[in-house]
Amino acid sequence: MFRQILSVETSCDDTSVAIVNAEGFVLAQCSASQDLQHAPFGGVVPEVASRNHTIALLPLIEETLKKANLSMNDLDGFTVTNRPGLIGSLIVGVMTVKALSQAYNKPFIGVNHLEGHLLAPFLKDNEYAPPADFNYPYIALAVSGGHSSLYWVEAFNKYTIIGTTKDDAAGEAFDKFAKMLGLPFPGGVNVDRLSKGGDRKKYDFPRGLLHEKNLMMSFSGLKSAAHRLLTKMSDDEKKAETPHLCASFQEAVVETLVGKMTLAAALFKTKKIVITGGVSANSRLREMASEMTAKGYQIVIPPIRYCTDNAGMIGYAGILHLNAGESSPLDQGPASSSYEADFTVRLREQI
Ligand code: KG4
Ligand code: ZN
C-alpha cells in the first residue's frame, strides 16, 4: 500500500513538484512558472523550457519536502508525467524521477498528463475540498494552451475521448488573438482582464461547429475572422476597441465550450461536469458555469493551482496506479504522445 509519494510534472513549461497521499490530499506542492522566460518569444520555446526545468527541478524537490516536513525516507514511491508533452521537457522529469527511484530503492510510475487533469477534481488540501457528494462518472472538459477535449470519465482508468478540437486549442486561440492585439504572453489572462466592461455582442465572431449536433470543436475560423477584422483597423481604433474586441472574442470561445459540454452532458445523461486546464481560469467561463449550477448541474472546477499544469494531479493519478499494483520498468522513457491504451476514443462526430 502506497501511502504518500512524490510527483514531478515537467511536460510543458511549468516545473512542479508535489507530495500527495492515497486520498488525493496534497501535503505540499511547489511550482515554478517560466512565463517570464518565454514572454520575449511570444510563446513556449521547447529548448528554453527544458533548460529551465533542469535549473528549477532539484531545488523545487527540496523545497517541497521541506514544506511537507518530510524526508525521502517517509515516501513510498515516485511518479512523473512521462507522456504526452514536449520531449525535451519530459526527459528532465523522467530522468530525475528514475534516478530518485534507484537511489532510494522505491518504485516509480510514469503517468499520462491528461489523466492528471481528469482526476484533478478529487484533489484536496488544507484550504480546499471538492463537494462531499462528488464522484464518478462525469463529463470532463480539459481546456488549455495545448488541448481542448471532452471526456467521459466513468471511473479511475476508464476514460473515453468523446470530442476534441479539429484544429487549435481554446487557450491557443486566446493566446494568438492576444498576440494579434499586441498583448503580452500568455495572452488568455490578458484577454480576460481587458474584456471587463466590453460589449460581448459588438463583434460577431464565428462559433465554430457550435450548432452541429456533435462534440467536435474548431477555433481556427474564429482566429482567421479576428485576423481579418484586425487588419482592417488602425492601431488607434484597435486600442479604443480592445475591451469590446476581447469581450466578443471571449464570448465566442466560451459559448462554444459551454455549448459542447452541455451537449455532452445531455448525451451521457449526467449533470456532473468537471472543467480543468488553464482556460478554466477564465472569468466568463466561470460565470456561465455558475449559471448552469443554478439550473441543477454539478460543475466542479478545481482551484487554479490544480487546474493549470501541476504535480498534485500527477501525484494522485500516480498513487492510484501504484496502489492498483502497477509500476514502471527502468527503461520506460518519455513519449510525446499518449499510449493507445490510455484512452478509448469514441468521437461523437455524427450524432
Ligand atoms: O494548463 P495551462 O497552464 O498550460 C497548458 O497549456 O497545458 O494552460 C495555459 C493556457 C494558456 O493558453 C493561457 O492563455 C490560458 O490557459 N489561460 C486563459 C486564462 N488563464 C490562462 N485563457 C482564458 N482566460 C484566462 N483567464
Ligand atoms: Zn496541461
PDB file of N, CA and C in Angstrom, residues 3 49 66 138 144 158 163 201 206 221 228 231 248 270 289 300 339 345:
ATOM      1  N   ARG A   3       1.232   4.978   0.695  1.00  0.00           N
ATOM      2  CA  ARG A   3       0.511   5.989   1.485  1.00  0.00           C
ATOM      3  C   ARG A   3       0.760   7.388   0.961  1.00  0.00           C
ATOM      4  N   ALA A  49      12.376  25.808 -22.419  1.00  0.00           N
ATOM      5  CA  ALA A  49      11.590  25.119 -21.383  1.00  0.00           C
ATOM      6  C   ALA A  49      12.416  24.014 -20.734  1.00  0.00           C
ATOM      7  N   LYS A  66      10.648  20.040   2.336  1.00  0.00           N
ATOM      8  CA  LYS A  66      10.743  20.919   3.497  1.00  0.00           C
ATOM      9  C   LYS A  66       9.349  21.431   3.899  1.00  0.00           C
ATOM     10  N   TYR A 138     -18.440  11.308 -14.736  1.00  0.00           N
ATOM     11  CA  TYR A 138     -18.686  12.709 -15.089  1.00  0.00           C
ATOM     12  C   TYR A 138     -18.111  13.029 -16.466  1.00  0.00           C
ATOM     13  N   SER A 144      -6.803  23.921 -22.380  1.00  0.00           N
ATOM     14  CA  SER A 144      -5.590  24.665 -22.036  1.00  0.00           C
ATOM     15  C   SER A 144      -4.945  25.167 -23.314  1.00  0.00           C
ATOM     16  N   LYS A 158     -10.716   4.600 -16.649  1.00  0.00           N
ATOM     17  CA  LYS A 158     -11.743   4.297 -17.656  1.00  0.00           C
ATOM     18  C   LYS A 158     -12.191   5.620 -18.290  1.00  0.00           C
ATOM     19  N   GLY A 163     -14.952  14.056 -27.627  1.00  0.00           N
ATOM     20  CA  GLY A 163     -14.951  15.223 -28.512  1.00  0.00           C
ATOM     21  C   GLY A 163     -13.623  15.933 -28.404  1.00  0.00           C
ATOM     22  N   LYS A 201     -21.384  41.648 -27.456  1.00  0.00           N
ATOM     23  CA  LYS A 201     -22.120  41.430 -28.711  1.00  0.00           C
ATOM     24  C   LYS A 201     -21.641  42.336 -29.832  1.00  0.00           C
ATOM     25  N   PRO A 206     -17.261  34.014 -35.334  1.00  0.00           N
ATOM     26  CA  PRO A 206     -17.867  32.685 -35.572  1.00  0.00           C
ATOM     27  C   PRO A 206     -17.717  31.739 -34.376  1.00  0.00           C
ATOM     28  N   GLY A 221     -11.275  29.057 -37.432  1.00  0.00           N
ATOM     29  CA  GLY A 221     -12.087  30.018 -38.198  1.00  0.00           C
ATOM     30  C   GLY A 221     -12.240  31.315 -37.418  1.00  0.00           C
ATOM     31  N   ARG A 228      -8.752  38.891 -39.904  1.00  0.00           N
ATOM     32  CA  ARG A 228      -9.307  39.713 -40.998  1.00  0.00           C
ATOM     33  C   ARG A 228      -9.821  41.040 -40.460  1.00  0.00           C
ATOM     34  N   THR A 231      -6.865  43.435 -39.246  1.00  0.00           N
ATOM     35  CA  THR A 231      -6.019  44.044 -40.293  1.00  0.00           C
ATOM     36  C   THR A 231      -6.715  45.250 -40.929  1.00  0.00           C
ATOM     37  N   SER A 248     -15.948  40.205 -27.042  1.00  0.00           N
ATOM     38  CA  SER A 248     -16.658  39.491 -28.110  1.00  0.00           C
ATOM     39  C   SER A 248     -15.930  38.197 -28.480  1.00  0.00           C
ATOM     40  N   THR A 270     -25.994  12.908 -17.751  1.00  0.00           N
ATOM     41  CA  THR A 270     -25.449  13.259 -16.443  1.00  0.00           C
ATOM     42  C   THR A 270     -25.561  14.764 -16.249  1.00  0.00           C
ATOM     43  N   ALA A 289     -20.619  28.836 -16.020  1.00  0.00           N
ATOM     44  CA  ALA A 289     -20.700  27.585 -15.266  1.00  0.00           C
ATOM     45  C   ALA A 289     -21.593  27.780 -14.041  1.00  0.00           C
ATOM     46  N   VAL A 300     -17.802  21.107 -11.239  1.00  0.00           N
ATOM     47  CA  VAL A 300     -16.645  21.193 -10.347  1.00  0.00           C
ATOM     48  C   VAL A 300     -15.467  21.759 -11.137  1.00  0.00           C
ATOM     49  N   TYR A 339      -0.287   6.881 -24.948  1.00  0.00           N
ATOM     50  CA  TYR A 339      -0.279   5.481 -25.400  1.00  0.00           C
ATOM     51  C   TYR A 339      -1.686   5.147 -25.878  1.00  0.00           C
ATOM     52  N   VAL A 345     -11.203   5.964 -27.685  1.00  0.00           N
ATOM     53  CA  VAL A 345     -11.593   7.128 -28.479  1.00  0.00           C
ATOM     54  C   VAL A 345     -12.914   6.810 -29.163  1.00  0.00           C
TER      55      VAL A 345
END
